[in-house]
Short mmCIF file of C-alpha atoms and ligand atoms in Angstrom, two decimals:
data_model
loop_
_atom_site.label_atom_id
_atom_site.label_comp_id
_atom_site.label_asym_id
_atom_site.label_seq_id
_atom_site.Cartn_x
_atom_site.Cartn_y
_atom_site.Cartn_z
CA MET A 649 -184.37 -65.93 127.76
CA LYS A 650 -181.50 -66.64 129.63
CA LYS A 651 -177.97 -66.64 128.05
CA LEU A 652 -175.73 -69.14 128.23
CA VAL A 653 -171.58 -69.29 127.13
CA VAL A 654 -171.04 -73.18 127.49
CA LEU A 655 -167.32 -73.70 127.85
CA ALA A 656 -165.28 -77.29 126.03
CA SER A 657 -162.36 -78.90 126.08
CA GLY A 658 -163.36 -82.39 124.09
CA GLY A 659 -165.82 -84.33 122.30
CA GLY A 660 -168.68 -82.41 123.87
CA SER A 661 -171.28 -84.84 124.31
CA ASN A 662 -172.70 -82.66 127.44
CA LEU A 663 -172.89 -80.10 125.37
CA GLN A 664 -174.66 -81.80 122.42
CA SER A 665 -177.18 -82.79 125.30
CA ILE A 666 -177.69 -78.96 126.08
CA ILE A 667 -178.08 -78.10 122.40
CA ASP A 668 -180.89 -80.73 122.28
CA ALA A 669 -182.33 -79.66 124.99
CA VAL A 670 -183.00 -76.35 124.18
CA ASN A 671 -183.72 -76.97 120.31
CA ARG A 672 -186.60 -78.89 121.90
CA GLY A 673 -187.75 -76.22 124.24
CA GLU A 674 -186.59 -77.88 127.08
CA ILE A 675 -184.33 -75.08 128.27
CA ASN A 676 -185.15 -71.89 128.65
CA ALA A 677 -182.38 -70.50 127.06
CA ARG A 678 -180.26 -69.95 124.32
CA ILE A 679 -176.54 -70.67 124.08
CA SER A 680 -174.54 -67.19 122.88
CA ALA A 681 -171.00 -69.10 122.10
CA VAL A 682 -169.40 -72.31 122.52
CA ILE A 683 -165.62 -71.56 123.37
CA ALA A 684 -162.89 -75.00 123.31
CA ASP A 685 -159.36 -74.07 124.77
CA ARG A 686 -158.18 -76.78 122.48
CA ALA A 687 -157.54 -77.13 118.65
CA GLY A 688 -159.54 -80.38 117.21
CA ALA A 689 -162.29 -79.91 120.40
CA PHE A 690 -165.20 -81.63 118.59
CA ALA A 691 -167.32 -79.74 120.69
CA LEU A 692 -166.59 -76.82 118.33
CA GLU A 693 -168.05 -79.15 115.37
CA ARG A 694 -171.07 -79.29 116.96
CA ALA A 695 -171.79 -75.93 117.92
CA LYS A 696 -170.97 -75.01 113.96
CA SER A 697 -173.45 -77.54 112.84
CA ALA A 698 -175.57 -76.04 115.62
CA GLY A 699 -175.40 -72.67 114.11
CA ILE A 700 -173.59 -71.57 117.36
CA ALA A 701 -170.90 -69.21 117.77
CA ALA A 702 -167.74 -71.15 118.26
CA VAL A 703 -164.75 -69.80 119.61
CA LEU A 704 -161.30 -71.33 119.98
CA VAL A 705 -158.62 -69.92 122.32
CA ASN A 706 -155.95 -72.61 122.18
CA ARG A 707 -154.49 -72.50 125.15
CA ARG A 708 -151.36 -74.04 123.50
CA ASP A 709 -150.55 -71.83 121.23
CA LYS A 710 -147.89 -69.53 122.37
CA ASN A 711 -147.62 -67.47 119.69
CA GLU A 712 -150.61 -65.96 121.05
CA PHE A 713 -150.36 -67.16 124.75
CA PRO A 714 -146.74 -67.02 125.50
CA ASP A 715 -148.24 -66.91 129.68
CA LYS A 716 -151.11 -68.07 131.82
CA ASN A 717 -151.79 -64.75 132.17
CA ALA A 718 -152.39 -64.00 128.39
CA PHE A 719 -154.61 -66.90 127.60
CA ASN A 720 -156.67 -66.01 131.02
CA ARG A 721 -156.91 -62.57 129.64
CA LYS A 722 -157.94 -63.36 126.07
CA MET A 723 -160.63 -66.29 128.22
CA ALA A 724 -161.95 -63.39 130.25
CA ALA A 725 -162.76 -61.40 127.07
CA GLU A 726 -164.05 -63.77 124.78
CA ILE A 727 -166.71 -64.39 128.17
CA ASN A 728 -167.15 -60.59 128.92
CA GLU A 729 -167.68 -60.51 125.12
CA HIS A 730 -171.12 -62.70 125.18
CA ALA A 731 -172.13 -61.06 128.72
CA PRO A 732 -174.00 -64.59 129.55
CA ASP A 733 -176.27 -65.26 132.59
CA LEU A 734 -174.52 -68.98 133.10
CA ILE A 735 -171.70 -69.86 132.13
CA VAL A 736 -171.84 -73.87 131.12
CA LEU A 737 -168.47 -76.23 132.26
CA ALA A 738 -168.63 -79.12 130.11
CA GLY A 739 -166.04 -80.99 130.26
CA TYR A 740 -163.63 -78.32 130.13
CA LEU A 741 -160.57 -79.18 131.61
CA SER A 742 -158.98 -75.55 132.45
CA ILE A 743 -158.58 -73.77 135.71
CA LEU A 744 -160.99 -70.47 134.80
CA PRO A 745 -159.14 -67.33 135.41
CA PRO A 746 -159.64 -65.63 138.70
CA GLU A 747 -161.64 -62.53 137.34
CA ILE A 748 -163.96 -64.37 136.11
CA VAL A 749 -164.78 -66.96 139.20
CA SER A 750 -165.11 -63.76 141.16
CA ASN A 751 -167.60 -61.54 137.85
CA TYR A 752 -169.21 -64.43 137.88
CA LYS A 753 -170.24 -65.63 141.43
CA ASN A 754 -173.21 -68.32 141.41
CA ARG A 755 -173.14 -67.80 137.66
CA ILE A 756 -170.94 -70.72 136.74
CA ILE A 757 -171.55 -74.54 136.83
CA ASN A 758 -169.40 -77.80 136.28
CA ILE A 759 -170.45 -81.58 135.31
CA HIS A 760 -168.04 -83.73 137.06
CA PRO A 761 -168.19 -87.21 136.39
CA SER A 762 -168.27 -88.35 140.46
CA LEU A 763 -170.09 -88.10 143.15
CA ILE A 764 -168.29 -84.55 145.13
CA PRO A 765 -166.70 -85.01 147.56
CA LYS A 766 -165.83 -88.46 146.17
CA PHE A 767 -162.35 -88.75 143.34
CA CYS A 768 -163.07 -84.79 142.57
CA GLY A 769 -159.71 -81.96 143.10
CA MET A 770 -156.78 -81.33 141.01
CA GLY A 771 -155.88 -84.34 139.02
CA PHE A 772 -159.44 -86.06 138.96
CA TYR A 773 -160.85 -85.58 135.42
CA GLY A 774 -162.36 -87.76 132.95
CA SER A 775 -160.72 -91.73 133.06
CA LYS A 776 -158.71 -90.59 136.03
CA VAL A 777 -162.10 -90.46 138.28
CA HIS A 778 -163.04 -93.75 137.11
CA GLU A 779 -159.41 -95.43 137.66
CA ALA A 780 -159.81 -94.03 141.12
CA VAL A 781 -163.51 -95.73 141.86
CA LEU A 782 -162.97 -98.68 139.99
CA ALA A 783 -159.23 -99.26 142.27
CA ALA A 784 -161.15 -98.47 145.76
CA GLY A 785 -163.54 -100.68 145.08
CA GLU A 786 -166.71 -98.41 145.17
CA THR A 787 -170.23 -100.59 144.46
CA GLU A 788 -171.64 -97.12 143.19
CA SER A 789 -170.42 -93.46 141.52
CA GLY A 790 -172.26 -91.19 139.33
CA ALA A 791 -172.08 -87.25 138.56
CA THR A 792 -172.56 -83.92 140.31
CA VAL A 793 -173.09 -80.61 138.78
CA HIS A 794 -171.98 -78.14 141.07
CA TYR A 795 -170.72 -74.24 141.68
CA VAL A 796 -167.59 -72.77 140.41
CA ASP A 797 -165.70 -71.04 143.40
CA GLU A 798 -161.90 -70.32 143.70
CA GLY A 799 -161.44 -74.01 144.31
CA VAL A 800 -161.22 -77.07 142.25
CA ASP A 801 -164.69 -78.68 142.13
CA THR A 802 -165.39 -77.78 145.38
CA GLY A 803 -167.93 -75.40 144.42
CA GLY A 804 -172.15 -76.10 146.43
CA ILE A 805 -173.52 -78.91 145.29
CA ILE A 806 -176.49 -78.34 142.87
CA LEU A 807 -177.03 -81.74 141.33
CA GLN A 808 -176.14 -85.75 142.02
CA ARG A 809 -177.14 -89.07 140.63
CA SER A 810 -175.49 -92.16 141.43
CA VAL A 811 -174.91 -95.40 139.15
CA PRO A 812 -173.64 -98.93 140.63
CA VAL A 813 -170.12 -100.09 139.83
CA LYS A 814 -170.67 -103.52 138.53
CA ASN A 815 -168.46 -107.12 138.94
CA GLY A 816 -166.07 -106.91 136.28
CA ASP A 817 -166.53 -102.88 135.17
CA THR A 818 -163.28 -101.63 133.54
CA VAL A 819 -162.92 -97.80 132.89
CA GLU A 820 -164.63 -97.55 129.81
CA THR A 821 -168.38 -99.29 130.79
CA LEU A 822 -168.11 -97.22 134.20
CA ALA A 823 -167.23 -94.11 131.88
CA ALA A 824 -170.03 -94.70 129.36
CA ARG A 825 -172.62 -95.83 132.46
CA VAL A 826 -171.62 -91.99 134.39
CA LEU A 827 -171.65 -90.06 130.96
CA GLU A 828 -175.22 -90.66 130.42
CA ILE A 829 -176.02 -89.84 133.87
CA GLU A 830 -173.99 -86.66 133.37
CA HIS A 831 -175.83 -85.98 130.12
CA GLU A 832 -179.26 -85.93 132.19
CA ILE A 833 -178.22 -84.11 135.40
CA ILE A 834 -176.11 -81.61 133.26
CA VAL A 835 -179.90 -80.67 131.40
CA GLU A 836 -181.48 -80.86 134.06
CA ALA A 837 -179.39 -78.13 135.95
CA VAL A 838 -179.44 -75.83 133.32
CA LYS A 839 -183.43 -76.61 133.04
CA LYS A 840 -184.00 -75.78 136.77
CA LEU A 841 -181.60 -71.75 136.80
CA CYS A 842 -182.80 -71.18 133.55
CA LEU A 843 -186.79 -71.31 134.92
C1 LIG B 1292 -166.87 -86.50 130.33
O1 LIG B 1292 -166.85 -87.95 131.13
C2 LIG B 1292 -166.95 -85.17 131.30
O2 LIG B 1292 -166.95 -85.69 132.74
C3 LIG B 1292 -164.92 -84.94 131.47
O3 LIG B 1292 -165.07 -84.92 129.86
C4 LIG B 1292 -165.94 -86.12 129.98
C5 LIG B 1292 -166.17 -85.97 128.29
O4 LIG B 1292 -167.63 -84.75 128.12
N1 LIG B 1292 -164.90 -84.08 132.00
P1 LIG B 1292 -167.28 -84.68 126.52
O5 LIG B 1292 -168.23 -85.84 125.67
O6 LIG B 1292 -166.67 -83.31 126.49
O7 LIG B 1292 -168.87 -83.27 127.39
#
């Protein structure tokens, strides 16, 4: 059975999709820990409710992490402690420590709320993605699961699924439509990689 570590920064609805799929036996894996980089990330509450180790590595705690290297060292130590087969970035908004990217090559995946290579890279996250899609007048958008490499949203694509952009869409309505697809393809991708 594969061992997963899931990294999150926010609400954790993608994490919840994975938890639910594991619990119904759809994914042949167990989640060893959920690690969040922000205090108050509801993803940590979801982990606790599911009986999964919930770890906070608070990037804003300047006492514990006076600089980025200190944060990266702690984040790497927490991940390595679980020795995961697969690391899943599920709404995770910090850049991974370079040593993690190199030590877990082709074993880190990310969910991005656009059809990569469109609307991705530095500055394209969360609602900023959907704002750009609407501003560009796109007729479709979607979500992508890809491997994480040294770049930002540049690793090999594993799975993509599109949704229509509808007349009158707002950032909120488009985000909600894309999020539904994110929940589908993140589960399908993890399932596939844990066969
Ligand atoms: C999603 O759009 C995800 O792609 C982005 O953050 C949003 C919320 O994700 N990174 P989650 O509910 O925290 O999984």
